[in-house]
Short mmCIF file of C-alpha atoms and ligand atoms in Angstrom, two decimals:
data_model
loop_
_atom_site.label_atom_id
_atom_site.label_comp_id
_atom_site.label_asym_id
_atom_site.label_seq_id
_atom_site.Cartn_x
_atom_site.Cartn_y
_atom_site.Cartn_z
CA MET A 1216 0.12 -0.05 0.05
CA PRO A 1217 1.06 3.55 -0.64
CA ASP A 1218 1.38 6.37 2.10
CA ALA A 1219 -1.88 7.88 2.66
CA LEU A 1220 -3.48 11.30 3.82
CA LEU A 1221 -6.42 11.28 6.30
CA VAL A 1222 -9.04 13.99 5.99
CA LEU A 1223 -11.36 14.76 8.97
CA ASN A 1224 -14.42 17.19 8.14
CA ALA A 1225 -16.05 17.98 11.50
CA GLY A 1226 -19.56 19.23 11.38
CA SER A 1227 -22.10 19.80 14.27
CA SER A 1228 -23.44 16.14 14.26
CA SER A 1229 -20.95 13.97 12.41
CA ILE A 1230 -17.31 13.83 11.35
CA LYS A 1231 -16.86 12.94 7.70
CA LEU A 1232 -13.56 11.21 7.14
CA ALA A 1233 -11.71 10.04 4.02
CA LEU A 1234 -8.35 8.32 3.25
CA PHE A 1235 -6.53 9.38 0.23
CA GLU A 1236 -3.38 8.05 -1.35
CA SER A 1237 -0.35 10.43 -0.86
CA GLY A 1238 1.92 11.12 -3.70
CA GLY A 1239 0.08 9.37 -6.52
CA SER A 1240 0.84 5.79 -7.68
CA GLY A 1241 -2.78 5.16 -8.23
CA ASP A 1242 -3.54 2.45 -5.85
CA PRO A 1243 -7.25 1.23 -6.45
CA ALA A 1244 -7.98 0.59 -2.54
CA LEU A 1245 -7.73 4.38 -2.03
CA PRO A 1246 -9.53 6.56 -1.50
CA CYS A 1247 -12.06 5.28 1.03
CA LYS A 1248 -14.74 7.37 2.75
CA GLY A 1249 -16.39 7.28 6.14
CA MET A 1250 -18.33 8.95 8.74
CA LEU A 1251 -18.35 9.21 12.76
CA ASP A 1252 -21.98 9.63 13.29
CA HIS A 1253 -23.31 11.07 16.53
CA HIS A 1254 -27.01 10.96 15.38
CA GLN A 1255 -27.20 7.33 16.38
CA HIS A 1256 -28.30 6.31 19.84
CA GLU A 1257 -24.87 4.67 20.04
CA PRO A 1258 -22.33 6.52 18.04
CA GLN A 1259 -20.61 4.75 15.20
CA MET A 1260 -17.87 4.98 12.78
CA ILE A 1261 -17.86 3.41 9.45
CA VAL A 1262 -15.36 3.37 6.66
CA LYS A 1263 -16.33 2.08 3.05
CA ASP A 1264 -14.42 1.74 -0.14
CA LEU A 1265 -15.77 3.60 -3.13
CA LYS A 1266 -17.87 0.45 -4.15
CA GLY A 1267 -19.59 0.75 -0.61
CA ASN A 1268 -17.86 -2.31 0.96
CA VAL A 1269 -17.45 -1.72 4.82
CA LEU A 1270 -13.81 -1.78 5.62
CA PHE A 1271 -13.99 -0.69 9.07
CA GLU A 1272 -16.76 -0.45 11.57
CA ARG A 1273 -16.83 0.52 15.35
CA HIS A 1274 -19.80 1.00 17.69
CA ALA A 1275 -19.66 2.51 21.20
CA ALA A 1276 -21.87 3.54 24.03
CA ALA A 1277 -23.54 6.87 23.87
CA GLU A 1278 -21.06 8.57 26.15
CA ALA A 1279 -17.87 7.53 24.26
CA ASP A 1280 -15.63 10.16 23.34
CA ASP A 1281 -14.20 10.80 19.86
CA GLU A 1282 -10.73 10.26 20.78
CA GLY A 1283 -11.46 6.52 21.41
CA PHE A 1284 -12.97 6.21 17.95
CA PHE A 1285 -9.84 8.14 16.33
CA ALA A 1286 -7.37 5.65 18.22
CA ASP A 1287 -9.16 2.65 16.86
CA LEU A 1288 -9.21 4.28 13.32
CA LEU A 1289 -5.50 5.01 13.41
CA ARG A 1290 -4.89 1.29 14.51
CA TRP A 1291 -6.89 0.09 11.63
CA ILE A 1292 -5.24 2.64 9.17
CA ASP A 1293 -1.82 1.23 10.19
CA GLY A 1294 -3.07 -2.22 9.39
CA PHE A 1295 -4.67 -1.35 6.13
CA LEU A 1296 -1.80 0.61 4.81
CA ALA A 1297 0.30 -2.59 5.43
CA GLY A 1298 3.71 -0.84 5.56
CA GLY A 1299 2.56 2.50 3.93
CA LYS A 1300 2.29 5.39 6.45
CA LEU A 1301 0.00 8.18 7.31
CA VAL A 1302 1.83 11.34 6.26
CA ALA A 1303 -0.57 13.99 7.26
CA VAL A 1304 -4.06 14.62 8.63
CA GLY A 1305 -6.04 17.42 6.82
CA HIS A 1306 -8.82 19.12 8.85
CA ARG A 1307 -11.68 21.49 7.87
CA VAL A 1308 -11.62 24.65 10.10
CA VAL A 1309 -14.73 26.78 9.87
CA HIS A 1310 -12.99 30.17 10.68
CA GLY A 1311 -9.66 31.60 9.65
CA GLY A 1312 -10.44 35.14 10.42
CA LEU A 1313 -8.43 37.85 8.93
CA LYS A 1314 -5.10 36.03 9.46
CA PHE A 1315 -5.52 32.56 8.00
CA PHE A 1316 -6.47 32.39 4.39
CA GLU A 1317 -4.27 29.55 3.15
CA PRO A 1318 -3.78 26.02 4.69
CA VAL A 1319 -1.35 25.98 7.62
CA GLN A 1320 0.50 23.18 9.48
CA VAL A 1321 -0.93 23.37 13.00
CA THR A 1322 1.75 24.51 15.67
CA PRO A 1323 0.74 25.21 19.34
CA ALA A 1324 0.85 28.92 18.37
CA ILE A 1325 -1.52 28.49 15.61
CA LEU A 1326 -3.97 26.32 17.63
CA GLN A 1327 -4.03 28.97 20.08
CA ALA A 1328 -4.69 31.64 17.50
CA LEU A 1329 -7.55 29.40 15.98
CA HIS A 1330 -9.10 29.13 19.41
CA GLU A 1331 -9.14 32.86 19.74
CA LEU A 1332 -11.30 32.93 16.62
CA THR A 1333 -14.17 31.05 18.62
CA PRO A 1334 -16.10 33.85 19.36
CA LEU A 1335 -16.58 34.36 15.58
CA ALA A 1336 -18.02 30.89 15.22
CA PRO A 1337 -18.95 29.79 18.76
CA LEU A 1338 -20.78 26.60 17.82
CA HIS A 1339 -18.70 25.45 14.92
CA GLN A 1340 -14.95 26.37 15.55
CA PRO A 1341 -14.55 24.06 18.81
CA VAL A 1342 -15.93 21.18 16.98
CA CYS A 1343 -13.36 21.70 14.19
CA LEU A 1344 -10.47 22.07 16.64
CA ALA A 1345 -11.27 19.09 18.78
CA PRO A 1346 -10.13 16.51 16.28
CA ILE A 1347 -6.96 18.41 15.60
CA GLU A 1348 -6.19 18.18 19.46
CA ALA A 1349 -7.22 14.67 19.54
CA MET A 1350 -4.85 13.58 16.53
CA GLN A 1351 -1.95 15.76 17.94
CA ARG A 1352 -2.08 13.72 21.22
CA LEU A 1353 -2.60 10.28 19.44
CA ARG A 1354 0.06 10.98 16.66
CA PRO A 1355 2.27 13.80 17.76
CA ASP A 1356 4.65 13.07 14.74
CA VAL A 1357 2.17 13.30 12.05
CA PRO A 1358 1.61 16.80 10.60
CA GLN A 1359 -2.05 18.30 11.13
CA ILE A 1360 -3.07 20.65 8.48
CA ALA A 1361 -5.83 23.22 8.87
CA CYS A 1362 -7.84 24.12 5.78
CA PHE A 1363 -10.22 27.07 6.18
CA ASP A 1364 -13.73 27.43 5.11
CA THR A 1365 -13.40 31.35 4.91
CA ALA A 1366 -10.41 31.09 2.77
CA PHE A 1367 -12.03 31.00 -0.80
CA HIS A 1368 -13.76 34.22 0.12
CA HIS A 1369 -10.64 35.97 1.15
CA GLY A 1370 -10.66 38.11 -1.90
CA LEU A 1371 -14.10 39.60 -1.09
CA ALA A 1372 -13.72 43.39 -1.42
CA PRO A 1373 -15.95 46.20 -0.76
CA PRO A 1374 -18.94 46.66 -1.05
CA MET A 1375 -19.37 42.92 -0.96
CA SER A 1376 -17.35 42.54 2.21
CA ARG A 1377 -18.69 45.32 4.12
CA PHE A 1378 -21.59 45.89 6.68
CA ALA A 1379 -23.27 49.26 6.98
CA LEU A 1380 -21.92 49.68 10.46
CA PRO A 1381 -19.66 52.25 11.90
CA ARG A 1382 -16.26 52.06 10.07
CA HIS A 1383 -14.23 51.24 13.19
CA PHE A 1384 -16.30 47.87 13.58
CA GLU A 1385 -14.78 46.72 10.22
CA GLN A 1386 -11.23 47.51 11.27
CA GLU A 1387 -11.93 45.39 14.30
CA GLY A 1388 -12.72 42.34 12.04
CA MET A 1389 -16.58 42.67 11.63
CA ARG A 1390 -16.86 42.13 8.14
CA ARG A 1391 -18.48 39.65 5.66
CA TYR A 1392 -16.09 36.55 5.56
CA GLY A 1393 -18.14 33.73 3.93
CA PHE A 1394 -18.06 29.98 4.52
CA HIS A 1395 -18.50 26.68 2.73
CA GLY A 1396 -15.30 27.84 0.94
CA LEU A 1397 -13.71 24.22 0.55
CA SER A 1398 -16.81 22.99 -1.25
CA TYR A 1399 -16.78 26.13 -3.60
CA GLU A 1400 -13.18 25.67 -4.33
CA PHE A 1401 -13.76 22.11 -5.24
CA ILE A 1402 -16.57 22.93 -7.65
CA ALA A 1403 -14.56 25.84 -9.15
CA ARG A 1404 -11.68 23.48 -10.04
CA HIS A 1405 -13.97 20.66 -11.01
CA LEU A 1406 -15.83 22.88 -13.46
CA ARG A 1407 -12.71 23.49 -15.46
CA ASP A 1408 -12.79 19.76 -16.42
CA ILE A 1409 -16.54 18.86 -16.65
CA ALA A 1410 -17.82 22.29 -17.95
CA PRO A 1411 -14.86 24.53 -19.23
CA GLU A 1412 -17.37 26.72 -21.19
CA ILE A 1413 -18.73 28.13 -18.11
CA ALA A 1414 -15.91 27.86 -15.47
CA ALA A 1415 -14.65 31.47 -15.96
CA LYS A 1416 -18.08 33.03 -16.49
CA ARG A 1417 -20.67 34.48 -14.14
CA VAL A 1418 -21.49 31.31 -12.00
CA VAL A 1419 -23.74 31.21 -8.92
CA ILE A 1420 -23.06 27.93 -6.82
CA ALA A 1421 -25.81 26.81 -4.47
CA HIS A 1422 -24.41 24.80 -1.74
CA LEU A 1423 -27.63 23.56 -0.22
CA GLY A 1424 -27.09 21.18 2.70
CA SER A 1425 -27.98 21.19 6.43
CA GLY A 1426 -26.20 24.37 6.18
CA ALA A 1427 -26.71 26.38 3.01
CA SER A 1428 -25.12 29.21 1.30
CA LEU A 1429 -24.52 30.78 -2.23
CA CYS A 1430 -21.23 31.98 -3.85
CA ALA A 1431 -21.03 34.27 -6.74
CA MET A 1432 -18.14 33.21 -8.62
CA ARG A 1433 -16.28 35.03 -11.70
CA ASP A 1434 -13.17 33.60 -13.33
CA GLY A 1435 -13.42 30.77 -10.70
CA ARG A 1436 -12.93 33.41 -7.88
CA SER A 1437 -15.65 34.28 -5.08
CA ILE A 1438 -16.70 37.73 -5.40
CA ASP A 1439 -19.84 37.53 -3.19
CA THR A 1440 -21.50 34.96 -0.87
CA THR A 1441 -24.58 34.79 1.36
CA MET A 1442 -23.09 33.67 4.73
CA SER A 1443 -21.12 36.53 6.15
CA PHE A 1444 -19.76 37.16 9.71
CA THR A 1445 -21.27 34.01 10.97
CA THR A 1446 -22.74 30.92 9.51
CA LEU A 1447 -26.20 32.10 10.38
CA ASP A 1448 -26.55 34.78 7.44
CA GLY A 1449 -28.15 34.43 4.00
CA LEU A 1450 -30.36 31.48 3.18
CA MET A 1451 -32.77 29.54 5.27
CA MET A 1452 -31.29 26.28 6.34
CA GLY A 1453 -32.10 23.06 8.03
CA THR A 1454 -32.45 24.63 11.49
CA ARG A 1455 -30.74 27.98 11.00
CA CYS A 1456 -32.89 31.07 10.23
CA GLY A 1457 -30.67 32.70 7.53
CA ALA A 1458 -31.02 36.48 7.14
CA ILE A 1459 -33.58 38.06 9.41
CA ASP A 1460 -34.28 41.59 10.77
CA PRO A 1461 -31.37 42.31 13.04
CA GLY A 1462 -33.98 43.98 15.27
CA LEU A 1463 -35.56 40.83 16.00
CA PRO A 1464 -33.02 39.26 18.37
CA LEU A 1465 -32.97 42.54 20.17
CA TYR A 1466 -36.77 42.40 20.44
CA LEU A 1467 -36.51 38.70 21.68
CA GLN A 1468 -34.06 39.84 24.39
CA GLN A 1469 -35.60 43.28 25.42
CA GLN A 1470 -39.29 42.55 25.26
CA ARG A 1471 -39.55 38.70 25.64
CA GLY A 1472 -36.67 38.37 28.17
CA LEU A 1473 -34.71 35.69 26.40
CA SER A 1474 -31.08 35.21 27.30
CA ALA A 1475 -28.34 35.63 24.67
CA ASP A 1476 -27.90 31.75 24.84
CA GLU A 1477 -31.62 31.23 24.37
CA ILE A 1478 -31.68 33.42 21.30
CA GLU A 1479 -28.68 31.64 19.92
CA HIS A 1480 -30.43 28.39 20.34
CA VAL A 1481 -33.56 29.62 18.50
CA LEU A 1482 -31.61 31.05 15.61
CA TYR A 1483 -29.25 28.18 15.17
CA TYR A 1484 -31.21 25.07 16.09
CA GLU A 1485 -34.92 25.69 16.14
CA SER A 1486 -35.44 27.73 13.10
CA GLY A 1487 -35.22 27.07 9.29
CA LEU A 1488 -36.92 24.12 7.68
CA LEU A 1489 -37.52 22.58 11.20
CA GLY A 1490 -38.86 25.76 12.61
CA VAL A 1491 -41.25 26.64 9.89
CA SER A 1492 -42.50 23.24 9.35
CA GLY A 1493 -42.51 22.02 12.88
CA ILE A 1494 -41.92 18.66 11.59
CA SER A 1495 -38.16 18.07 10.46
CA ALA A 1496 -35.08 19.90 9.11
CA ASP A 1497 -34.84 17.06 6.50
CA VAL A 1498 -35.97 17.81 3.04
CA ARG A 1499 -36.76 13.99 2.42
CA VAL A 1500 -39.15 14.05 5.34
CA LEU A 1501 -40.81 17.27 4.27
CA GLU A 1502 -41.21 16.08 0.70
CA ASN A 1503 -42.96 13.05 1.90
CA SER A 1504 -45.24 14.84 4.36
CA ASP A 1505 -49.04 15.89 3.61
CA ASP A 1506 -48.81 18.61 6.24
CA PRO A 1507 -49.38 21.95 4.77
CA ARG A 1508 -46.71 23.26 6.89
CA ALA A 1509 -44.05 21.04 5.24
CA VAL A 1510 -45.11 22.55 1.90
CA GLU A 1511 -44.77 26.11 3.45
CA ALA A 1512 -41.25 25.55 4.70
CA LEU A 1513 -40.11 24.16 1.31
CA GLU A 1514 -41.74 27.18 -0.45
CA LEU A 1515 -40.05 29.54 1.81
CA PHE A 1516 -36.69 27.77 1.46
CA ALA A 1517 -36.98 28.11 -2.42
CA PHE A 1518 -38.26 31.78 -2.28
CA ARG A 1519 -35.30 32.81 -0.01
CA ALA A 1520 -32.79 30.86 -2.26
CA GLY A 1521 -34.32 32.42 -5.41
CA SER A 1522 -34.20 35.99 -3.98
CA ALA A 1523 -30.55 35.43 -3.05
CA ILE A 1524 -29.72 33.99 -6.42
CA ALA A 1525 -30.98 37.14 -7.96
CA ALA A 1526 -28.89 39.08 -5.56
CA MET A 1527 -25.80 37.33 -6.55
CA ALA A 1528 -26.64 37.84 -10.19
CA HIS A 1529 -26.50 41.58 -9.36
CA SER A 1530 -23.27 41.26 -7.81
CA LEU A 1531 -21.88 39.50 -10.93
CA GLY A 1532 -23.54 42.08 -13.40
CA GLY A 1533 -25.44 39.14 -14.79
CA LEU A 1534 -25.68 35.29 -14.87
CA ASP A 1535 -24.33 32.45 -17.03
CA ALA A 1536 -24.88 29.40 -14.79
CA ILE A 1537 -26.28 28.07 -11.65
CA ILE A 1538 -24.50 25.01 -9.89
CA PHE A 1539 -26.59 22.99 -7.47
CA THR A 1540 -24.44 21.10 -4.88
CA ALA A 1541 -24.51 19.40 -1.37
CA GLY A 1542 -27.20 17.11 0.22
CA ILE A 1543 -30.29 19.04 -0.98
CA GLY A 1544 -28.79 20.54 -4.11
CA GLU A 1545 -27.46 17.18 -5.44
CA ASN A 1546 -30.75 15.06 -4.55
CA SER A 1547 -33.84 17.03 -4.46
CA PRO A 1548 -35.24 17.65 -7.93
CA GLU A 1549 -38.31 19.19 -6.20
CA VAL A 1550 -36.18 21.95 -4.54
CA ARG A 1551 -34.24 22.78 -7.53
CA ARG A 1552 -37.64 23.03 -9.56
CA ARG A 1553 -39.12 25.41 -6.94
CA ILE A 1554 -35.95 27.56 -6.96
CA CYS A 1555 -35.76 27.65 -10.68
CA ALA A 1556 -39.42 28.24 -11.28
CA GLY A 1557 -39.08 31.79 -9.91
CA LEU A 1558 -35.93 32.55 -11.98
CA GLY A 1559 -37.42 32.44 -15.49
CA TRP A 1560 -37.08 36.27 -15.81
CA LEU A 1561 -33.23 35.77 -15.27
CA GLY A 1562 -33.01 33.24 -18.23
CA VAL A 1563 -33.04 30.15 -16.08
CA GLU A 1564 -35.30 27.11 -17.36
CA LEU A 1565 -35.03 23.50 -16.41
CA ASP A 1566 -35.33 20.52 -18.60
CA GLU A 1567 -37.83 18.55 -16.30
CA GLN A 1568 -36.44 15.26 -17.28
CA ALA A 1569 -32.86 15.82 -16.88
CA ASN A 1570 -33.73 17.65 -13.55
CA SER A 1571 -35.80 14.52 -12.45
CA ALA A 1572 -32.87 12.20 -13.18
CA ASP A 1573 -30.13 14.33 -11.29
CA GLU A 1574 -28.22 14.74 -14.50
CA LEU A 1575 -25.21 16.93 -14.68
CA ARG A 1576 -26.87 19.43 -17.08
CA ILE A 1577 -30.38 20.15 -16.07
CA GLY A 1578 -31.16 23.24 -17.96
CA ALA A 1579 -33.24 23.58 -21.00
CA ARG A 1580 -31.39 23.57 -24.22
CA THR A 1581 -32.84 27.10 -25.13
CA ALA A 1582 -32.32 28.63 -21.65
CA ARG A 1583 -29.97 31.60 -21.50
CA VAL A 1584 -28.43 30.50 -18.24
CA ALA A 1585 -26.81 26.89 -17.78
CA THR A 1586 -28.18 24.92 -14.79
CA LEU A 1587 -26.04 22.06 -13.51
CA VAL A 1588 -25.87 19.46 -10.58
CA VAL A 1589 -22.40 18.88 -9.49
CA PRO A 1590 -21.62 16.69 -6.50
CA THR A 1591 -19.23 18.36 -4.11
CA ASP A 1592 -16.29 16.86 -2.34
CA GLU A 1593 -14.85 18.86 0.55
CA GLU A 1594 -12.55 16.16 1.60
CA ALA A 1595 -10.88 16.03 -1.83
CA ALA A 1596 -10.26 19.70 -1.62
CA ILE A 1597 -8.62 19.27 1.95
CA ALA A 1598 -6.56 16.34 0.77
CA ALA A 1599 -5.16 18.35 -2.27
CA HIS A 1600 -4.19 21.20 0.17
CA SER A 1601 -2.68 18.93 2.64
CA GLN A 1602 -0.70 17.13 -0.10
CA ALA A 1603 0.56 20.41 -1.49
CA LEU A 1604 1.53 21.77 1.88
CA ILE A 1605 3.55 18.53 2.87
CA THR A 1606 5.27 18.37 -0.62
CA ASN A 1607 6.39 22.18 -0.47
CA ARG A 1608 7.63 21.95 3.03
P1 ADP B 1475 -24.08 18.50 6.04
O1 ADP B 1475 -22.93 18.14 5.30
O2 ADP B 1475 -24.16 20.05 6.12
O3 ADP B 1475 -24.60 17.90 7.00
P2 ADP B 1475 -25.51 17.64 3.62
O4 ADP B 1475 -24.77 18.40 2.45
O5 ADP B 1475 -25.17 16.22 3.80
O6 ADP B 1475 -25.34 18.43 4.78
O7 ADP B 1475 -27.03 17.72 3.35
C1 ADP B 1475 -27.77 17.06 4.21
C2 ADP B 1475 -29.34 17.34 3.83
O8 ADP B 1475 -29.45 16.95 2.54
C3 ADP B 1475 -30.25 16.62 4.76
O9 ADP B 1475 -30.58 17.20 5.79
C4 ADP B 1475 -31.46 16.37 3.64
O10 ADP B 1475 -32.39 17.27 3.91
C5 ADP B 1475 -30.84 16.59 2.23
N1 ADP B 1475 -30.85 15.24 1.40
C6 ADP B 1475 -30.08 14.33 1.63
N2 ADP B 1475 -30.45 13.23 0.61
C7 ADP B 1475 -31.69 13.79 0.01
C8 ADP B 1475 -32.48 13.33 -0.93
N3 ADP B 1475 -32.40 12.04 -1.58
N4 ADP B 1475 -33.68 14.08 -1.33
C9 ADP B 1475 -33.80 15.32 -0.64
N5 ADP B 1475 -32.96 15.81 0.28
C10 ADP B 1475 -32.01 15.01 0.66
#
């Protein structure tokens, strides 16, 4: 077996993991992908090859900590690589602040600096840093590489980067950062291979998963995006509200007596598809429900996404293509149909058959705007960065 890179992509309820070959001799056993899933009553970790064969599986009691899973995973990797070694672990880190816009090898000083960014992403940053610390304890000799979700939007410039707040706030870091950058970066690169005719044009990527955002991209670079200072802004999401009147949290605090923690919980965990439907954050459940509230939630989701696509087209000065990606974007013809139905005036029109079949090109032949479905792969983007960083050391 060749040497390998491990990628850990930590989200709020699960950690996606992937093992990639390092260097590139083309071993067919790599890559393999897996998940540490906390959704289950008993957390479980499963790694499968790309054909879906289970290579590693571990279940544990509900209170088991992640470090135990990682220790077993590393033991399994050592055996699986049979002489090859683990050369680096790449991690997704949600926030790089103003300082980190390229992947870095994590040193104690850098880890400290990343912890100091926690107030900018209080619910997500600690979740991303915990696996780095666990891996440092388990394998102190293996480089840990941090790749930032904010980095792809580093070039965002005024007016897109700016809030209409007193100027000194911006100098203190209160600006529009943007997230989902590793996903957007993967799609930007991949478009050069699969759809070169649009890769350099005016493209809106709709990353619609549990978290959701848009990226307005020209020449493969982000020029605007819907998430901003935190991962709450922009689109309606699974349990997050997206953009709301900033006066509303003040009202909840001042008139309804909710604490900051209670408001945070409402905005991050009780809103979005779950809050509006009162049923579920999962589009699959809502699409299968007869409850009118489920339809209303999906309608609002699509309306907000459509409005935001129009705003991104304004930033781009027009629109040549929309790319749908992530769990909802890749798998829900119904959501794509609802969103595109409101965008005919922009030149968007779907080929219903291609859309229903989740094909790559789902736009009508005559449409002015191309519409595509492109599966994202944040882990591949992290692996590519990690490989480049250890190669160029
Ligand atoms: P994250 O990585 O942010 O957890 P994903 O990109 O995996 O999110 O997206 C998860 C969401 O994708 C689920 O909550 C669900 O709503 C949606 N989803 C997944 N599969 C389907 C499907 N077949 N049809 C409709 N929606 C789906």
